[in-house]
């Protein structure tokens, strides 16, 4: 009797699940939360374009689990307040997973809403704090600041042997987090940080703080902020005749950095995971080719590809678990081992952290191309 | 010492830009008692229009100072026309309305211009080519200054002196001063107040246009919302100097630029903005009408 009851119960549940899946229309919605306008627009648009490209490719092959995929985009402008609104909007639209956002600040502002509503989220935000809540819905598709900080500190102190190091950041949670982690890592290597300060993003005129730095005669200026300030910092550093090397954190890796810095871009060092064009994987080459064919340009930077890996992992999870139950997919992803990603193997730790992280240091050449100088 | 002199140059450069923009605020306020919040956005508009004119019409292949002068003149004329249109459409219909209506209209106009820039040129940052001015850099006793910085300080100084002479020595200038003191009396004396206001908007907008182009040339990256930041700083400068007072705006702009540079250089760049507003409050406590503002007895 008990057994029949159990059978009955399971079949009812199964029926219920069937009905639910039939009711849930024949589409799986994928959300994109990205800064499509505003300061980081070219990154945001590139992420949005990339997701749309992958979704179109899946749909051309019959979708996933026999369902078509549909993209719902929301522009958070890289601003926390807008990100919170986007989170509500995407949850209400009934998305299965959200790709984004680009900035850690906007990602953090939306994280809890997705967690409470059992919506998966995968972001390239690098703030260490993003995984501290251990939300089962959250997956970082990039590598955390602490990993980059360790690489940077080693590069500055042990490889380049800089004696006087200046650290600059802006006021964003990502940038201050990376700067603090880097200072800590440098100190643990007995490096000498002679000044660590902040600039206000978007103020454009950094000559005052740079002049102050000039008087300290540093060997290197490390900037952990974004390209739109980094390019100007570099230009104004050269203009003021400060004979120090300039090392930029990952968010300086953007074509606009070179445009803003102009002739001064040459000789700049950038630290990031591999750039899209030197990724050795066939799927990466294919993605770049398809992207270029569809949009007539290359993706803005590696951040697009990292997000695409997040999306591909989620879709792989849906396929393998044959389910749109986010908890099931999440459990599957936490045990994911060596899924072939565009940016290398994808493995997630139980707190949603992506394992791995092959950082590299590049030197910007005269024609704005990159030369790998350390990895 | 060379560090101090360098900070002086840094401060004077950005201060000159603030002063040019502040003049637009102060002249309009002086005559119309209206804070033209859209002025900062005219500055941004000028940077975008100037870039388009330079790239599209002249082509960016080679550059000469003569050609750049052409870009400056065309852009200034264009922005002057926009300024006059702004006054006609957004402020003149409200001239007799309560003051608050005009302020709301100004805020609205600011949003309209800002969004128009975004829709025409897109939300992305646009970047000026680096070859408008020669990239000459002079170094004197470790103090560095660029050709662009010299142009910014020089052109601003010439424009401000010219404006001072125009306001104080010409017939039109006298009419402007008379209108600023009492619009109704000026009208009774046969001054064409509408014309005075038009002239004010032409001068203010073209000075803002020059500042916008200099911002684009010096800092390269321009965004549709940059008018807010420069507008706010210039507005603070105008209040410090005494809003409505023309030498006050020049003085306020330079003071603000220098103060910011010195605080960033000698105390902390993180606290620069905070100290700036503390200075503003202190000035307003001791001189409520600004440093050069005159205390005019209220008519009873």
Tab-separated table of N, CA and C in Angstrom, chain A residues 132-283:
chain	number	residue	atom	x	y	z
A	132	UNK	N	30.927	35.859	-1.497
A	132	UNK	CA	30.981	35.666	-0.036
A	132	UNK	C	29.634	35.213	0.538
A	133	UNK	N	28.512	35.549	-0.162
A	133	UNK	CA	27.210	35.105	0.357
A	133	UNK	C	26.970	33.621	0.096
A	134	UNK	N	27.783	33.045	-0.767
A	134	UNK	CA	27.596	31.648	-1.155
A	134	UNK	C	26.193	31.377	-1.690
A	135	UNK	N	25.634	32.297	-2.423
A	135	UNK	CA	24.331	32.072	-3.066
A	135	UNK	C	24.476	30.923	-4.065
A	136	UNK	N	23.540	29.958	-3.995
A	136	UNK	CA	23.662	28.844	-4.932
A	136	UNK	C	23.300	29.252	-6.348
A	137	UNK	N	22.714	30.438	-6.498
A	137	UNK	CA	22.318	30.893	-7.835
A	137	UNK	C	23.467	31.576	-8.571
A	138	UNK	N	24.528	31.938	-7.840
A	138	UNK	CA	25.554	32.788	-8.451
A	138	UNK	C	26.787	32.013	-8.939
A	139	UNK	N	27.189	32.280	-10.171
A	139	UNK	CA	28.395	31.679	-10.733
A	139	UNK	C	29.261	32.770	-11.341
A	140	UNK	N	30.502	32.857	-10.886
A	140	UNK	CA	31.424	33.843	-11.459
A	140	UNK	C	32.095	33.192	-12.664
A	141	UNK	N	31.984	33.856	-13.833
A	141	UNK	CA	32.606	33.279	-15.021
A	141	UNK	C	34.016	33.830	-15.269
A	142	UNK	N	34.441	34.781	-14.418
A	142	UNK	CA	35.812	35.271	-14.524
A	142	UNK	C	36.556	34.803	-13.277
A	143	UNK	N	37.658	35.436	-12.983
A	143	UNK	CA	38.432	35.026	-11.813
A	143	UNK	C	38.486	36.174	-10.818
A	144	UNK	N	38.509	35.874	-9.517
A	144	UNK	CA	38.335	36.947	-8.527
A	144	UNK	C	39.554	37.863	-8.432
A	145	UNK	N	39.298	39.065	-7.866
A	145	UNK	CA	40.359	40.057	-7.673
A	145	UNK	C	41.560	39.487	-6.951
A	146	UNK	N	41.296	38.631	-5.953
A	146	UNK	CA	42.412	38.154	-5.140
A	146	UNK	C	43.415	37.384	-5.999
A	147	UNK	N	42.907	36.660	-7.027
A	147	UNK	CA	43.813	35.925	-7.914
A	147	UNK	C	44.643	36.905	-8.743
A	148	UNK	N	43.967	37.944	-9.244
A	148	UNK	CA	44.693	38.931	-10.041
A	148	UNK	C	45.694	39.699	-9.178
A	149	UNK	N	45.279	40.010	-7.949
A	149	UNK	CA	46.156	40.766	-7.053
A	149	UNK	C	47.444	40.001	-6.796
A	150	UNK	N	47.320	38.699	-6.613
A	150	UNK	CA	48.489	37.865	-6.336
A	150	UNK	C	49.440	37.893	-7.536
A	151	UNK	N	48.852	37.717	-8.733
A	151	UNK	CA	49.652	37.738	-9.960
A	151	UNK	C	50.349	39.097	-10.102
A	152	UNK	N	49.550	40.179	-9.903
A	152	UNK	CA	50.085	41.529	-10.080
A	152	UNK	C	51.238	41.790	-9.114
A	153	UNK	N	51.022	41.431	-7.855
A	153	UNK	CA	52.056	41.684	-6.847
A	153	UNK	C	53.336	40.958	-7.211
A	154	UNK	N	53.207	39.709	-7.613
A	154	UNK	CA	54.380	38.936	-8.002
A	154	UNK	C	55.088	39.583	-9.198
A	155	UNK	N	54.283	40.056	-10.170
A	155	UNK	CA	54.849	40.672	-11.363
A	155	UNK	C	55.599	41.958	-11.003
A	156	UNK	N	54.986	42.779	-10.160
A	156	UNK	CA	55.603	44.066	-9.826
A	156	UNK	C	56.848	43.880	-8.964
A	157	UNK	N	56.740	43.009	-7.966
A	157	UNK	CA	57.815	42.905	-6.975
A	157	UNK	C	58.930	41.961	-7.436
A	158	UNK	N	58.531	40.780	-7.909
A	158	UNK	CA	59.553	39.766	-8.212
A	158	UNK	C	60.041	39.784	-9.653
A	159	UNK	N	59.133	40.068	-10.602
A	159	UNK	CA	59.533	40.009	-12.008
A	159	UNK	C	60.155	41.326	-12.438
A	160	UNK	N	59.406	42.433	-12.246
A	160	UNK	CA	59.925	43.730	-12.694
A	160	UNK	C	60.840	44.360	-11.644
A	161	UNK	N	60.803	43.878	-10.437
A	161	UNK	CA	61.646	44.363	-9.343
A	161	UNK	C	61.523	45.874	-9.133
A	162	UNK	N	60.295	46.381	-9.146
A	162	UNK	CA	60.076	47.796	-8.862
A	162	UNK	C	60.329	48.053	-7.382
A	163	UNK	N	61.021	49.171	-7.094
A	163	UNK	CA	61.353	49.479	-5.694
A	163	UNK	C	60.331	50.427	-5.078
A	164	UNK	N	59.774	51.328	-5.912
A	164	UNK	CA	58.808	52.293	-5.367
A	164	UNK	C	57.513	52.171	-6.154
A	165	UNK	N	56.497	51.661	-5.492
A	165	UNK	CA	55.253	51.355	-6.184
A	165	UNK	C	54.143	52.307	-5.751
A	166	UNK	N	53.445	52.871	-6.733
A	166	UNK	CA	52.281	53.719	-6.456
A	166	UNK	C	51.035	52.966	-6.902
A	167	UNK	N	50.028	52.941	-6.054
A	167	UNK	CA	48.783	52.257	-6.386
A	167	UNK	C	47.664	53.284	-6.465
A	168	UNK	N	46.941	53.311	-7.573
A	168	UNK	CA	45.801	54.206	-7.711
A	168	UNK	C	44.552	53.384	-8.011
A	169	UNK	N	43.416	53.832	-7.478
A	169	UNK	CA	42.152	53.179	-7.822
A	169	UNK	C	41.090	54.259	-7.952
A	170	UNK	N	39.899	53.876	-8.416
A	170	UNK	CA	38.781	54.814	-8.319
A	170	UNK	C	37.949	54.389	-7.097
A	171	UNK	N	36.721	54.908	-6.987
A	171	UNK	CA	35.943	54.633	-5.788
A	171	UNK	C	34.992	53.449	-5.943
A	172	UNK	N	35.022	52.747	-7.081
A	172	UNK	CA	34.071	51.651	-7.282
A	172	UNK	C	34.451	50.457	-6.408
A	173	UNK	N	33.485	49.566	-6.155
A	173	UNK	CA	33.761	48.450	-5.252
A	173	UNK	C	34.787	47.511	-5.887
A	174	UNK	N	34.706	47.352	-7.194
A	174	UNK	CA	35.675	46.513	-7.896
A	174	UNK	C	37.082	47.069	-7.745
A	175	UNK	N	37.223	48.347	-8.071
A	175	UNK	CA	38.545	48.949	-8.142
A	175	UNK	C	39.212	49.049	-6.772
A	176	UNK	N	38.461	49.486	-5.760
A	176	UNK	CA	39.055	49.584	-4.427
A	176	UNK	C	39.397	48.183	-3.924
A	177	UNK	N	38.532	47.216	-4.229
A	177	UNK	CA	38.786	45.842	-3.797
A	177	UNK	C	40.075	45.306	-4.393
A	178	UNK	N	40.240	45.537	-5.692
A	178	UNK	CA	41.452	45.054	-6.368
A	178	UNK	C	42.693	45.769	-5.837
A	179	UNK	N	42.563	47.085	-5.620
A	179	UNK	CA	43.708	47.855	-5.124
A	179	UNK	C	44.102	47.383	-3.727
A	180	UNK	N	43.110	47.208	-2.846
A	180	UNK	CA	43.410	46.767	-1.477
A	180	UNK	C	44.078	45.393	-1.482
A	181	UNK	N	43.518	44.488	-2.298
A	181	UNK	CA	44.077	43.138	-2.365
A	181	UNK	C	45.505	43.176	-2.903
A	182	UNK	N	45.741	44.068	-3.890
A	182	UNK	CA	47.077	44.159	-4.476
A	182	UNK	C	48.080	44.716	-3.459
A	183	UNK	N	47.662	45.761	-2.736
A	183	UNK	CA	48.557	46.337	-1.723
A	183	UNK	C	48.930	45.271	-0.697
A	184	UNK	N	47.916	44.506	-0.267
A	184	UNK	CA	48.151	43.456	0.718
A	184	UNK	C	49.141	42.408	0.170
A	185	UNK	N	48.899	42.010	-1.082
A	185	UNK	CA	49.760	40.990	-1.684
A	185	UNK	C	51.183	41.502	-1.869
A	186	UNK	N	51.312	42.797	-2.226
A	186	UNK	CA	52.659	43.369	-2.397
A	186	UNK	C	53.387	43.378	-1.056
A	187	UNK	N	52.650	43.768	0.003
A	187	UNK	CA	53.287	43.826	1.333
A	187	UNK	C	53.724	42.439	1.786
A	188	UNK	N	52.931	41.423	1.426
A	188	UNK	CA	53.309	40.070	1.842
A	188	UNK	C	54.566	39.595	1.103
A	189	UNK	N	54.858	40.249	-0.023
A	189	UNK	CA	56.097	39.920	-0.749
A	189	UNK	C	57.212	40.898	-0.383
A	190	UNK	N	56.979	41.684	0.671
A	190	UNK	CA	57.926	42.697	1.128
A	190	UNK	C	58.182	43.779	0.082
A	191	UNK	N	57.193	44.055	-0.751
A	191	UNK	CA	57.310	45.140	-1.720
A	191	UNK	C	57.072	46.476	-1.029
A	192	UNK	N	57.430	47.547	-1.715
A	192	UNK	CA	57.375	48.870	-1.095
A	192	UNK	C	56.336	49.751	-1.798
A	193	UNK	N	55.157	49.879	-1.188
A	193	UNK	CA	54.127	50.768	-1.722
A	193	UNK	C	54.349	52.140	-1.110
A	194	UNK	N	54.740	53.131	-1.942
A	194	UNK	CA	55.045	54.441	-1.361
A	194	UNK	C	53.816	55.342	-1.316
A	195	UNK	N	52.819	55.039	-2.127
A	195	UNK	CA	51.615	55.870	-2.094
A	195	UNK	C	50.460	55.048	-2.619
A	196	UNK	N	49.334	55.130	-1.924
A	196	UNK	CA	48.159	54.508	-2.501
A	196	UNK	C	46.997	55.475	-2.355
A	197	UNK	N	46.381	55.842	-3.474
A	197	UNK	CA	45.371	56.885	-3.455
A	197	UNK	C	44.222	56.572	-4.393
A	198	UNK	N	43.236	57.454	-4.366
A	198	UNK	CA	42.059	57.250	-5.202
A	198	UNK	C	41.823	58.458	-6.090
A	199	UNK	N	41.284	58.201	-7.287
A	199	UNK	CA	40.851	59.290	-8.153
A	199	UNK	C	39.351	59.158	-8.335
A	200	UNK	N	38.710	60.289	-8.652
A	200	UNK	CA	37.268	60.234	-8.853
A	200	UNK	C	37.015	59.966	-10.322
A	201	UNK	N	36.381	58.844	-10.605
A	201	UNK	CA	36.164	58.436	-11.990
A	201	UNK	C	35.382	59.500	-12.758
A	202	UNK	N	35.835	59.805	-13.974
A	202	UNK	CA	35.094	60.735	-14.829
A	202	UNK	C	35.492	62.193	-14.667
A	203	UNK	N	36.384	62.513	-13.699
A	203	UNK	CA	36.745	63.923	-13.534
A	203	UNK	C	37.742	64.387	-14.593
A	204	UNK	N	38.339	63.481	-15.304
A	204	UNK	CA	39.200	63.771	-16.455
A	204	UNK	C	40.524	64.454	-16.160
A	205	UNK	N	40.549	65.326	-15.143
A	205	UNK	CA	41.792	66.034	-14.875
A	205	UNK	C	42.490	65.389	-13.684
A	206	UNK	N	43.533	64.622	-13.955
A	206	UNK	CA	44.244	63.931	-12.880
A	206	UNK	C	45.636	64.526	-12.661
A	207	UNK	N	45.882	65.707	-13.255
A	207	UNK	CA	47.228	66.268	-13.199
A	207	UNK	C	47.644	66.584	-11.762
A	208	UNK	N	46.670	66.983	-10.921
A	208	UNK	CA	47.037	67.373	-9.558
A	208	UNK	C	47.622	66.190	-8.794
A	209	UNK	N	46.900	65.065	-8.819
A	209	UNK	CA	47.391	63.909	-8.053
A	209	UNK	C	48.653	63.338	-8.702
A	210	UNK	N	48.739	63.432	-10.036
A	210	UNK	CA	49.937	62.925	-10.717
A	210	UNK	C	51.168	63.776	-10.397
A	211	UNK	N	50.952	65.082	-10.261
A	211	UNK	CA	52.074	65.956	-9.911
A	211	UNK	C	52.599	65.602	-8.524
A	212	UNK	N	51.653	65.312	-7.612
A	212	UNK	CA	52.041	64.888	-6.274
A	212	UNK	C	52.872	63.599	-6.355
A	213	UNK	N	52.409	62.673	-7.211
A	213	UNK	CA	53.124	61.406	-7.365
A	213	UNK	C	54.505	61.634	-7.975
A	214	UNK	N	54.576	62.605	-8.878
A	214	UNK	CA	55.856	62.893	-9.543
A	214	UNK	C	56.942	63.213	-8.520
A	215	UNK	N	56.537	63.950	-7.475
A	215	UNK	CA	57.533	64.352	-6.480
A	215	UNK	C	58.063	63.158	-5.692
A	216	UNK	N	57.341	62.020	-5.753
A	216	UNK	CA	57.800	60.836	-5.011
A	216	UNK	C	58.727	59.964	-5.848
A	217	UNK	N	58.894	60.324	-7.121
A	217	UNK	CA	59.759	59.582	-8.043
A	217	UNK	C	59.528	58.070	-8.003
A	218	UNK	N	58.325	57.635	-8.354
A	218	UNK	CA	58.043	56.188	-8.304
A	218	UNK	C	58.648	55.452	-9.502
A	219	UNK	N	58.765	54.116	-9.365
A	219	UNK	CA	59.204	53.289	-10.488
A	219	UNK	C	58.020	52.860	-11.331
A	220	UNK	N	56.866	52.737	-10.666
A	220	UNK	CA	55.703	52.246	-11.380
A	220	UNK	C	54.430	52.825	-10.785
A	221	UNK	N	53.458	53.080	-11.670
A	221	UNK	CA	52.122	53.471	-11.224
A	221	UNK	C	51.189	52.342	-11.631
A	222	UNK	N	50.531	51.755	-10.642
A	222	UNK	CA	49.561	50.695	-10.948
A	222	UNK	C	48.168	51.262	-10.758
A	223	UNK	N	47.296	51.099	-11.768
A	223	UNK	CA	45.931	51.624	-11.686
A	223	UNK	C	44.933	50.485	-11.791
A	224	UNK	N	44.053	50.361	-10.802
A	224	UNK	CA	43.125	49.231	-10.768
A	224	UNK	C	41.731	49.592	-11.258
A	225	UNK	N	41.565	50.785	-11.877
A	225	UNK	CA	40.224	51.206	-12.287
A	225	UNK	C	39.906	50.828	-13.727
A	226	UNK	N	39.047	51.616	-14.349
A	226	UNK	CA	38.560	51.319	-15.690
A	226	UNK	C	39.284	52.125	-16.763
A	227	UNK	N	39.153	51.635	-18.015
A	227	UNK	CA	39.899	52.201	-19.137
A	227	UNK	C	39.647	53.672	-19.405
A	228	UNK	N	38.396	54.141	-19.151
A	228	UNK	CA	38.115	55.537	-19.506
A	228	UNK	C	38.869	56.522	-18.620
A	229	UNK	N	39.278	56.098	-17.428
A	229	UNK	CA	40.156	56.921	-16.602
A	229	UNK	C	41.616	56.529	-16.825
A	230	UNK	N	41.845	55.234	-17.015
A	230	UNK	CA	43.215	54.737	-17.162
A	230	UNK	C	43.927	55.351	-18.356
A	231	UNK	N	43.235	55.444	-19.495
A	231	UNK	CA	43.841	56.014	-20.697
A	231	UNK	C	44.287	57.448	-20.465
A	232	UNK	N	43.418	58.218	-19.766
A	232	UNK	CA	43.753	59.620	-19.492
A	232	UNK	C	44.884	59.734	-18.479
A	233	UNK	N	44.857	58.850	-17.471
A	233	UNK	CA	45.939	58.859	-16.473
A	233	UNK	C	47.286	58.664	-17.153
A	234	UNK	N	47.328	57.663	-18.047
A	234	UNK	CA	48.566	57.374	-18.757
A	234	UNK	C	48.988	58.576	-19.600
A	235	UNK	N	48.040	59.158	-20.340
A	235	UNK	CA	48.366	60.303	-21.198
A	235	UNK	C	48.911	61.454	-20.358
A	236	UNK	N	48.258	61.728	-19.233
A	236	UNK	CA	48.685	62.860	-18.407
A	236	UNK	C	49.988	62.558	-17.663
A	237	UNK	N	50.218	61.275	-17.393
A	237	UNK	CA	51.488	60.893	-16.756
A	237	UNK	C	52.658	61.220	-17.687
A	238	UNK	N	52.522	60.823	-18.960
A	238	UNK	CA	53.584	61.076	-19.940
A	238	UNK	C	53.738	62.576	-20.167
A	239	UNK	N	52.577	63.260	-20.243
A	239	UNK	CA	52.584	64.694	-20.456
A	239	UNK	C	53.371	65.406	-19.350
A	240	UNK	N	53.197	64.945	-18.114
A	240	UNK	CA	53.884	65.578	-16.991
A	240	UNK	C	55.328	65.100	-16.862
A	241	UNK	N	55.740	64.224	-17.762
A	241	UNK	CA	57.122	63.765	-17.741
A	241	UNK	C	57.462	62.875	-16.561
A	242	UNK	N	56.492	62.091	-16.080
A	242	UNK	CA	56.784	61.172	-14.975
A	242	UNK	C	57.379	59.902	-15.565
A	243	UNK	N	58.640	59.665	-15.243
A	243	UNK	CA	59.319	58.534	-15.868
A	243	UNK	C	59.088	57.261	-15.079
A	244	UNK	N	57.855	56.820	-15.007
A	244	UNK	CA	57.554	55.559	-14.326
A	244	UNK	C	56.829	54.667	-15.317
A	245	UNK	N	56.916	53.355	-15.094
A	245	UNK	CA	56.105	52.457	-15.911
A	245	UNK	C	54.661	52.564	-15.467
A	246	UNK	N	53.762	52.201	-16.366
A	246	UNK	CA	52.342	52.229	-16.035
A	246	UNK	C	51.797	50.824	-16.204
A	247	UNK	N	51.241	50.273	-15.126
A	247	UNK	CA	50.640	48.951	-15.191
A	247	UNK	C	49.150	49.101	-14.917
A	248	UNK	N	48.330	48.596	-15.826
A	248	UNK	CA	46.877	48.715	-15.669
A	248	UNK	C	46.265	47.376	-15.303
A	249	UNK	N	45.279	47.414	-14.421
A	249	UNK	CA	44.527	46.207	-14.068
A	249	UNK	C	43.640	45.774	-15.219
A	250	UNK	N	42.936	44.658	-15.037
A	250	UNK	CA	42.203	44.037	-16.149
A	250	UNK	C	41.227	44.962	-16.870
A	251	UNK	N	40.579	45.887	-16.144
A	251	UNK	CA	39.555	46.718	-16.788
A	251	UNK	C	40.134	47.825	-17.651
A	252	UNK	N	41.445	47.929	-17.705
A	252	UNK	CA	42.048	48.879	-18.643
A	252	UNK	C	42.191	48.263	-20.024
A	253	UNK	N	41.955	46.945	-20.083
A	253	UNK	CA	42.120	46.218	-21.337
A	253	UNK	C	40.920	46.477	-22.245
A	254	UNK	N	40.964	47.569	-22.988
A	254	UNK	CA	39.866	47.970	-23.859
A	254	UNK	C	40.438	48.883	-24.940
A	255	UNK	N	39.925	48.786	-26.175
A	255	UNK	CA	40.485	49.627	-27.252
A	255	UNK	C	40.445	51.117	-26.925
A	256	UNK	N	39.436	51.551	-26.146
A	256	UNK	CA	39.351	52.973	-25.818
A	256	UNK	C	40.518	53.443	-24.953
A	257	UNK	N	41.129	52.521	-24.218
A	257	UNK	CA	42.311	52.905	-23.433
A	257	UNK	C	43.389	53.444	-24.362
A	258	UNK	N	43.617	52.720	-25.467
A	258	UNK	CA	44.672	53.116	-26.415
A	258	UNK	C	44.307	54.448	-27.071
A	259	UNK	N	43.011	54.598	-27.411
A	259	UNK	CA	42.602	55.827	-28.090
A	259	UNK	C	42.799	57.027	-27.177
A	260	UNK	N	42.429	56.872	-25.885
A	260	UNK	CA	42.551	57.990	-24.953
A	260	UNK	C	44.020	58.304	-24.673
A	261	UNK	N	44.816	57.260	-24.538
A	261	UNK	CA	46.221	57.482	-24.211
A	261	UNK	C	46.989	57.973	-25.432
A	262	UNK	N	46.485	57.667	-26.637
A	262	UNK	CA	47.149	58.124	-27.860
A	262	UNK	C	48.557	57.560	-27.970
A	263	UNK	N	49.511	58.445	-28.268
A	263	UNK	CA	50.887	57.990	-28.437
A	263	UNK	C	51.461	57.429	-27.139
A	264	UNK	N	50.881	57.838	-26.003
A	264	UNK	CA	51.425	57.403	-24.711
A	264	UNK	C	51.091	55.955	-24.391
A	265	UNK	N	50.183	55.350	-25.174
A	265	UNK	CA	49.784	53.975	-24.874
A	265	UNK	C	50.966	53.026	-24.980
A	266	UNK	N	51.880	53.346	-25.882
A	266	UNK	CA	53.036	52.472	-26.111
A	266	UNK	C	53.831	52.278	-24.824
A	267	UNK	N	54.152	51.016	-24.520
A	267	UNK	CA	54.955	50.748	-23.339
A	267	UNK	C	54.140	50.509	-22.075
A	268	UNK	N	52.836	50.699	-22.165
A	268	UNK	CA	51.976	50.403	-21.017
A	268	UNK	C	51.914	48.899	-20.803
A	269	UNK	N	51.872	48.477	-19.541
A	269	UNK	CA	51.666	47.060	-19.240
A	269	UNK	C	50.231	46.858	-18.783
A	270	UNK	N	49.594	45.827	-19.301
A	270	UNK	CA	48.241	45.506	-18.869
A	270	UNK	C	48.229	44.092	-18.322
A	271	UNK	N	47.444	43.891	-17.267
A	271	UNK	CA	47.357	42.560	-16.688
A	271	UNK	C	45.935	42.048	-16.838
A	272	UNK	N	45.789	40.926	-17.493
A	272	UNK	CA	44.451	40.364	-17.687
A	272	UNK	C	44.591	38.885	-18.037
A	273	UNK	N	43.452	38.213	-18.065
A	273	UNK	CA	43.445	36.856	-18.619
A	273	UNK	C	43.689	37.008	-20.126
A	274	UNK	N	43.974	35.919	-20.849
A	274	UNK	CA	44.362	36.069	-22.254
A	274	UNK	C	43.357	36.880	-23.076
A	275	UNK	N	43.861	37.667	-24.015
A	275	UNK	CA	42.975	38.430	-24.899
A	275	UNK	C	42.291	37.465	-25.874
A	276	UNK	N	41.121	37.853	-26.393
A	276	UNK	CA	40.363	36.932	-27.244
A	276	UNK	C	41.176	36.354	-28.399
A	277	UNK	N	41.988	37.195	-29.050
A	277	UNK	CA	42.636	36.737	-30.279
A	277	UNK	C	43.773	35.751	-30.053
A	278	UNK	N	44.263	35.624	-28.799
A	278	UNK	CA	45.343	34.652	-28.607
A	278	UNK	C	44.857	33.396	-27.895
A	279	UNK	N	43.533	33.267	-27.709
A	279	UNK	CA	43.021	32.045	-27.095
A	279	UNK	C	43.270	30.878	-28.041
A	280	UNK	N	43.834	29.777	-27.538
A	280	UNK	CA	44.243	28.692	-28.429
A	280	UNK	C	43.104	27.754	-28.848
A	281	UNK	N	41.915	27.928	-28.250
A	281	UNK	CA	40.852	26.938	-28.458
A	281	UNK	C	40.102	27.152	-29.771
A	282	UNK	N	39.733	26.056	-30.431
A	282	UNK	CA	38.996	26.155	-31.694
A	282	UNK	C	37.651	26.833	-31.514
A	283	UNK	N	36.963	26.503	-30.381
A	283	UNK	CA	35.657	27.134	-30.179
A	283	UNK	C	35.797	28.646	-30.018
